[in-house]
Amino acid sequence: MPRVDDLPRVVEEAVLSDLGARLELIAGQTSRSMADVEERWRGLGEHDVFDVAGTEEVGSLLASPARDAGFFADALRTARDALSQAETEDLAPLRKRRAELEACIPTVVAEYETAADGSMRAEAEYRSAQRTEAGVHVLETTTWARVAAHQVLQSAEEALDDLRRDVQQFEEDVEEAEDRLSSRLRGIAGGTTVHDGAGSEVRVSQDFWGFVERAYPGAPAAATTSRTLSEQLTHVLGRSTERRIEWLSKTDPRDATTWLKDHPDFLQSIAFVDAGRAARLFAEMAAASSAAEDGEWNTGPLGQLMTVAPLAVGNLNGIPTAQRNLFNQKGLSRMLAQDDLDDGTRSQLGEVQSRLRQPLDDDTMPSLLSLFPDADGSPRANLAYGDIDGATQVTTITHGLSTNLRSLPDWFSTGADLYSTLSNELDRTDHISDVALVLVMDWDSGDLPTVWGIDGPDAGAARLSETWKGIRQLNPGAQLNAAGYSLGTTMTTQAVADNPGLVSHVWLFGSAGITPQTGESLAEQIDAGRTAVSVTHADADGIAEWGRKSWLGSRHSEDPREVDGVHVFGSDGGWVPGFGSPEGEYGEATDGHNARESAGDEVVGWGAGPDGTLYPEFHRMEKTGYLDPWAESFKHLVNEMREAYDEVGGLR
């Protein structure tokens, strides 16, 4: 039944006009301030302050920054105009329609309920007259009353159906209006690339519209009473996605299938539905659905979603892992059944399916925590080991550069080795083995040309943040930890910085670097005792440092080993006390930058040709990676995860 409280809110005109006025004020102040500074600077030259040979160009040093300030002011005014356009074209009419629906809903619902009640009474009176063999007059009266009541009810039902359609159309129009405004704001540029007086680009806190780094060490990411543009767009995306899932669950299945085909990027957005709202949405749909004995939903909204859009449920953070696995495996089968699937995608999806059928050492099966096609159609997925919903400790681990599901065999083994080794160590030391692990492979780490950028890690951090929030929604008491390798350390630490105190322990291997702002946040969290950070870098790893080269344009040039308070652990080969036995055991040195064992040619000597020319002799050598089970760094990781577990877990 339609309810006024369920109608989406439309932002008030005063809010937009106030925001527009603030943007205009900032734009004006920016323009005037920079113009005043430039004028004063030039005045110094006019008064011969710069009257030194070779300083003729000093007076124009502020021309480029002043131009940038002008572009920024223009961008603010463009944003103001976008808000004004949205108000005139979209929001004012929507507010009027909402007011009309607010007035209409109680009346139509009341008339329907009255008509339904009247029809039931008329039907009862008619049946009573039939049973008691009343007189002809009474029979005629109750018959006509029954017909009339039925006609009134039919009219009320038609009015109610019309109202439902109006409400649904209103919801869709609000969503489209939000999308249009978001699109306009995302398209604004100006002042996003800043230059110094010499014309060189400089690093600023405003990288692009909607992303603002901390203005100073210790500053919050956003005010507690408001959202940044980025946070607002994420919120709007999540709400719009939530409403679309509801629509998919009850519209004509053919319409749902057509819409999904026309919007292949929709599945990427599902992770950004707020975890709490996702949990409530799933519970509501489950209450209106039923399942077969094997657990597969076959009626109601979940029955329809399992048939037409299983990944729309499987990618929701905050719902039970067993349900995510059920829906995602259904979605995986549907994807593999497509006739137009290219060989590369089919191979990657086949790897996922193969791993899901591979029991772990404790005879449990891995779970498919997420699955969706990326913007370029590449499949992305997260897999889970153990009981995420009930574990005492849950740890995420992620990869580095140039990695996708083609690398799943190696990374799946890495996750399985870590999960089983940690469980064995807990058993050996008489602990209750109650841990879970999430292999995070749902972000695009890019290829070599993008390694110095921040866009990929930033996007991955946003998605990882939602994964953590989903785990916390499901398992509020769990200790939440994270591990990252190579560029994955850049991504993971950004997510840690964006969510202070959410993650208890962090381990970084062969880091490609972190941003200065992230380093400041980590230092603050370490100092406050909210997060412990451990880092390792092998002497033989000559690759990781290239990701930190500022002269190559790296946007994440800080070495995490230099952050105040971090713990640096070994990966060059050495004794690991307490691992495997009370005395410990030796761990092998990491021979390069790889996460897993790799083969490489090494010079083992020199030979001489017939003419006496020397040539190197190579031998194929197996090289140990950071996360091989026999590596020192891997054993330290397991030890520290076990020690972290001691903070929350118990002995048998």
PDB file of N, CA and C in Angstrom, residues 266-319:
ATOM      1  N   PHE A 266      25.552  -1.364 -14.350  1.00  0.00           N
ATOM      2  CA  PHE A 266      24.758  -1.238 -13.125  1.00  0.00           C
ATOM      3  C   PHE A 266      25.319  -2.073 -11.987  1.00  0.00           C
ATOM      4  N   LEU A 267      25.766  -3.298 -12.290  1.00  0.00           N
ATOM      5  CA  LEU A 267      26.187  -4.219 -11.236  1.00  0.00           C
ATOM      6  C   LEU A 267      27.387  -3.693 -10.449  1.00  0.00           C
ATOM      7  N   GLN A 268      28.193  -2.804 -11.069  1.00  0.00           N
ATOM      8  CA  GLN A 268      29.332  -2.235 -10.348  1.00  0.00           C
ATOM      9  C   GLN A 268      28.889  -1.359  -9.189  1.00  0.00           C
ATOM     10  N   SER A 269      27.702  -0.762  -9.311  1.00  0.00           N
ATOM     11  CA  SER A 269      27.258   0.229  -8.332  1.00  0.00           C
ATOM     12  C   SER A 269      26.649  -0.400  -7.087  1.00  0.00           C
ATOM     13  N   ILE A 270      26.345  -1.687  -7.122  1.00  0.00           N
ATOM     14  CA  ILE A 270      25.583  -2.309  -6.027  1.00  0.00           C
ATOM     15  C   ILE A 270      26.355  -2.290  -4.716  1.00  0.00           C
ATOM     16  N   ALA A 271      27.684  -2.384  -4.793  1.00  0.00           N
ATOM     17  CA  ALA A 271      28.491  -2.386  -3.567  1.00  0.00           C
ATOM     18  C   ALA A 271      28.349  -1.094  -2.783  1.00  0.00           C
ATOM     19  N   PHE A 272      27.868  -0.024  -3.424  1.00  0.00           N
ATOM     20  CA  PHE A 272      27.801   1.276  -2.754  1.00  0.00           C
ATOM     21  C   PHE A 272      26.445   1.540  -2.099  1.00  0.00           C
ATOM     22  N   VAL A 273      25.567   0.552  -2.104  1.00  0.00           N
ATOM     23  CA  VAL A 273      24.367   0.650  -1.273  1.00  0.00           C
ATOM     24  C   VAL A 273      24.822   0.530   0.183  1.00  0.00           C
ATOM     25  N   ASP A 274      24.419   1.455   1.024  1.00  0.00           N
ATOM     26  CA  ASP A 274      24.793   1.423   2.430  1.00  0.00           C
ATOM     27  C   ASP A 274      24.521   0.039   3.016  1.00  0.00           C
ATOM     28  N   ALA A 275      25.502  -0.503   3.749  1.00  0.00           N
ATOM     29  CA  ALA A 275      25.392  -1.878   4.244  1.00  0.00           C
ATOM     30  C   ALA A 275      24.175  -2.072   5.143  1.00  0.00           C
ATOM     31  N   GLY A 276      23.872  -1.089   5.983  1.00  0.00           N
ATOM     32  CA  GLY A 276      22.700  -1.198   6.845  1.00  0.00           C
ATOM     33  C   GLY A 276      21.416  -1.218   6.052  1.00  0.00           C
ATOM     34  N   ARG A 277      21.334  -0.353   5.047  1.00  0.00           N
ATOM     35  CA  ARG A 277      20.142  -0.319   4.201  1.00  0.00           C
ATOM     36  C   ARG A 277      20.027  -1.604   3.386  1.00  0.00           C
ATOM     37  N   ALA A 278      21.181  -2.131   2.927  1.00  0.00           N
ATOM     38  CA  ALA A 278      21.163  -3.385   2.166  1.00  0.00           C
ATOM     39  C   ALA A 278      20.614  -4.521   3.021  1.00  0.00           C
ATOM     40  N   ALA A 279      21.034  -4.555   4.291  1.00  0.00           N
ATOM     41  CA  ALA A 279      20.546  -5.608   5.192  1.00  0.00           C
ATOM     42  C   ALA A 279      19.037  -5.507   5.371  1.00  0.00           C
ATOM     43  N   ARG A 280      18.530  -4.286   5.549  1.00  0.00           N
ATOM     44  CA  ARG A 280      17.084  -4.107   5.732  1.00  0.00           C
ATOM     45  C   ARG A 280      16.329  -4.443   4.451  1.00  0.00           C
ATOM     46  N   LEU A 281      16.889  -4.029   3.299  1.00  0.00           N
ATOM     47  CA  LEU A 281      16.247  -4.326   2.018  1.00  0.00           C
ATOM     48  C   LEU A 281      16.138  -5.832   1.813  1.00  0.00           C
ATOM     49  N   PHE A 282      17.224  -6.555   2.091  1.00  0.00           N
ATOM     50  CA  PHE A 282      17.201  -8.006   1.911  1.00  0.00           C
ATOM     51  C   PHE A 282      16.186  -8.648   2.851  1.00  0.00           C
ATOM     52  N   ALA A 283      16.154  -8.190   4.102  1.00  0.00           N
ATOM     53  CA  ALA A 283      15.215  -8.761   5.073  1.00  0.00           C
ATOM     54  C   ALA A 283      13.771  -8.549   4.625  1.00  0.00           C
ATOM     55  N   GLU A 284      13.474  -7.358   4.098  1.00  0.00           N
ATOM     56  CA  GLU A 284      12.121  -7.080   3.621  1.00  0.00           C
ATOM     57  C   GLU A 284      11.762  -7.976   2.440  1.00  0.00           C
ATOM     58  N   MET A 285      12.696  -8.140   1.504  1.00  0.00           N
ATOM     59  CA  MET A 285      12.416  -8.983   0.343  1.00  0.00           C
ATOM     60  C   MET A 285      12.295 -10.444   0.752  1.00  0.00           C
ATOM     61  N   ALA A 286      13.125 -10.873   1.713  1.00  0.00           N
ATOM     62  CA  ALA A 286      13.059 -12.264   2.172  1.00  0.00           C
ATOM     63  C   ALA A 286      11.725 -12.558   2.841  1.00  0.00           C
ATOM     64  N   ALA A 287      11.199 -11.575   3.580  1.00  0.00           N
ATOM     65  CA  ALA A 287       9.916 -11.768   4.263  1.00  0.00           C
ATOM     66  C   ALA A 287       8.777 -11.939   3.265  1.00  0.00           C
ATOM     67  N   ALA A 288       8.949 -11.396   2.064  1.00  0.00           N
ATOM     68  CA  ALA A 288       7.904 -11.494   1.047  1.00  0.00           C
ATOM     69  C   ALA A 288       8.200 -12.589   0.024  1.00  0.00           C
ATOM     70  N   SER A 289       9.191 -13.456   0.311  1.00  0.00           N
ATOM     71  CA  SER A 289       9.604 -14.503  -0.630  1.00  0.00           C
ATOM     72  C   SER A 289       9.611 -15.852   0.064  1.00  0.00           C
ATOM     73  N   SER A 290       9.716 -16.886  -0.745  1.00  0.00           N
ATOM     74  CA  SER A 290       9.849 -18.230  -0.178  1.00  0.00           C
ATOM     75  C   SER A 290      10.888 -18.992  -0.980  1.00  0.00           C
ATOM     76  N   ALA A 291      11.462 -20.027  -0.343  1.00  0.00           N
ATOM     77  CA  ALA A 291      12.543 -20.784  -0.966  1.00  0.00           C
ATOM     78  C   ALA A 291      12.216 -22.268  -0.983  1.00  0.00           C
ATOM     79  N   ALA A 292      12.835 -22.973  -1.921  1.00  0.00           N
ATOM     80  CA  ALA A 292      12.680 -24.422  -2.005  1.00  0.00           C
ATOM     81  C   ALA A 292      13.527 -25.083  -0.916  1.00  0.00           C
ATOM     82  N   GLU A 293      13.446 -26.392  -0.810  1.00  0.00           N
ATOM     83  CA  GLU A 293      14.183 -27.114   0.226  1.00  0.00           C
ATOM     84  C   GLU A 293      15.693 -26.946   0.081  1.00  0.00           C
ATOM     85  N   ASP A 294      16.164 -26.758  -1.161  1.00  0.00           N
ATOM     86  CA  ASP A 294      17.603 -26.589  -1.367  1.00  0.00           C
ATOM     87  C   ASP A 294      18.059 -25.162  -1.090  1.00  0.00           C
ATOM     88  N   GLY A 295      17.152 -24.312  -0.645  1.00  0.00           N
ATOM     89  CA  GLY A 295      17.504 -22.938  -0.296  1.00  0.00           C
ATOM     90  C   GLY A 295      17.358 -21.946  -1.421  1.00  0.00           C
ATOM     91  N   GLU A 296      17.089 -22.399  -2.636  1.00  0.00           N
ATOM     92  CA  GLU A 296      16.973 -21.479  -3.771  1.00  0.00           C
ATOM     93  C   GLU A 296      15.609 -20.785  -3.736  1.00  0.00           C
ATOM     94  N   TRP A 297      15.640 -19.469  -3.795  1.00  0.00           N
ATOM     95  CA  TRP A 297      14.402 -18.690  -3.737  1.00  0.00           C
ATOM     96  C   TRP A 297      13.596 -18.902  -5.000  1.00  0.00           C
ATOM     97  N   ASN A 298      12.288 -19.136  -4.846  1.00  0.00           N
ATOM     98  CA  ASN A 298      11.483 -19.424  -6.039  1.00  0.00           C
ATOM     99  C   ASN A 298      10.202 -18.604  -6.130  1.00  0.00           C
ATOM    100  N   THR A 299       9.876 -17.811  -5.108  1.00  0.00           N
ATOM    101  CA  THR A 299       8.722 -16.917  -5.218  1.00  0.00           C
ATOM    102  C   THR A 299       9.084 -15.571  -4.611  1.00  0.00           C
ATOM    103  N   GLY A 300       8.235 -14.569  -4.902  1.00  0.00           N
ATOM    104  CA  GLY A 300       8.438 -13.255  -4.321  1.00  0.00           C
ATOM    105  C   GLY A 300       9.577 -12.504  -4.972  1.00  0.00           C
ATOM    106  N   PRO A 301       9.953 -11.356  -4.401  1.00  0.00           N
ATOM    107  CA  PRO A 301      11.000 -10.520  -5.019  1.00  0.00           C
ATOM    108  C   PRO A 301      12.343 -11.229  -5.131  1.00  0.00           C
ATOM    109  N   LEU A 302      12.725 -12.024  -4.130  1.00  0.00           N
ATOM    110  CA  LEU A 302      14.003 -12.733  -4.235  1.00  0.00           C
ATOM    111  C   LEU A 302      13.929 -13.848  -5.266  1.00  0.00           C
ATOM    112  N   GLY A 303      12.761 -14.458  -5.414  1.00  0.00           N
ATOM    113  CA  GLY A 303      12.592 -15.460  -6.458  1.00  0.00           C
ATOM    114  C   GLY A 303      12.798 -14.853  -7.834  1.00  0.00           C
ATOM    115  N   GLN A 304      12.220 -13.646  -8.049  1.00  0.00           N
ATOM    116  CA  GLN A 304      12.395 -12.983  -9.349  1.00  0.00           C
ATOM    117  C   GLN A 304      13.842 -12.558  -9.559  1.00  0.00           C
ATOM    118  N   LEU A 305      14.476 -11.982  -8.520  1.00  0.00           N
ATOM    119  CA  LEU A 305      15.863 -11.544  -8.665  1.00  0.00           C
ATOM    120  C   LEU A 305      16.794 -12.724  -8.916  1.00  0.00           C
ATOM    121  N   MET A 306      16.523 -13.873  -8.287  1.00  0.00           N
ATOM    122  CA  MET A 306      17.369 -15.034  -8.527  1.00  0.00           C
ATOM    123  C   MET A 306      17.259 -15.498  -9.976  1.00  0.00           C
ATOM    124  N   THR A 307      16.114 -15.251 -10.579  1.00  0.00           N
ATOM    125  CA  THR A 307      15.907 -15.672 -11.968  1.00  0.00           C
ATOM    126  C   THR A 307      16.475 -14.672 -12.958  1.00  0.00           C
ATOM    127  N   VAL A 308      16.199 -13.362 -12.748  1.00  0.00           N
ATOM    128  CA  VAL A 308      16.547 -12.367 -13.761  1.00  0.00           C
ATOM    129  C   VAL A 308      17.798 -11.567 -13.430  1.00  0.00           C
ATOM    130  N   ALA A 309      18.149 -11.414 -12.136  1.00  0.00           N
ATOM    131  CA  ALA A 309      19.283 -10.556 -11.777  1.00  0.00           C
ATOM    132  C   ALA A 309      19.926 -11.015 -10.477  1.00  0.00           C
ATOM    133  N   PRO A 310      20.458 -12.237 -10.428  1.00  0.00           N
ATOM    134  CA  PRO A 310      21.013 -12.740  -9.155  1.00  0.00           C
ATOM    135  C   PRO A 310      22.163 -11.890  -8.612  1.00  0.00           C
ATOM    136  N   LEU A 311      22.968 -11.293  -9.511  1.00  0.00           N
ATOM    137  CA  LEU A 311      24.109 -10.503  -9.039  1.00  0.00           C
ATOM    138  C   LEU A 311      23.673  -9.202  -8.388  1.00  0.00           C
ATOM    139  N   ALA A 312      22.416  -8.795  -8.622  1.00  0.00           N
ATOM    140  CA  ALA A 312      21.897  -7.596  -7.961  1.00  0.00           C
ATOM    141  C   ALA A 312      21.749  -7.817  -6.472  1.00  0.00           C
ATOM    142  N   VAL A 313      21.634  -9.061  -6.040  1.00  0.00           N
ATOM    143  CA  VAL A 313      21.585  -9.392  -4.611  1.00  0.00           C
ATOM    144  C   VAL A 313      22.972  -9.805  -4.124  1.00  0.00           C
ATOM    145  N   GLY A 314      23.663 -10.616  -4.917  1.00  0.00           N
ATOM    146  CA  GLY A 314      24.947 -11.163  -4.488  1.00  0.00           C
ATOM    147  C   GLY A 314      26.010 -10.125  -4.209  1.00  0.00           C
ATOM    148  N   ASN A 315      25.906  -8.945  -4.801  1.00  0.00           N
ATOM    149  CA  ASN A 315      26.920  -7.908  -4.598  1.00  0.00           C
ATOM    150  C   ASN A 315      26.565  -6.926  -3.493  1.00  0.00           C
ATOM    151  N   LEU A 316      25.462  -7.163  -2.781  1.00  0.00           N
ATOM    152  CA  LEU A 316      25.080  -6.286  -1.669  1.00  0.00           C
ATOM    153  C   LEU A 316      25.965  -6.554  -0.457  1.00  0.00           C
ATOM    154  N   ASN A 317      26.625  -5.530   0.034  1.00  0.00           N
ATOM    155  CA  ASN A 317      27.370  -5.657   1.286  1.00  0.00           C
ATOM    156  C   ASN A 317      26.398  -5.595   2.458  1.00  0.00           C
ATOM    157  N   GLY A 318      26.660  -6.407   3.479  1.00  0.00           N
ATOM    158  CA  GLY A 318      25.837  -6.349   4.679  1.00  0.00           C
ATOM    159  C   GLY A 318      24.777  -7.423   4.780  1.00  0.00           C
ATOM    160  N   ILE A 319      24.648  -8.294   3.757  1.00  0.00           N
ATOM    161  CA  ILE A 319      23.678  -9.388   3.841  1.00  0.00           C
ATOM    162  C   ILE A 319      24.438 -10.686   4.100  1.00  0.00           C
TER     163      ILE A 319
END
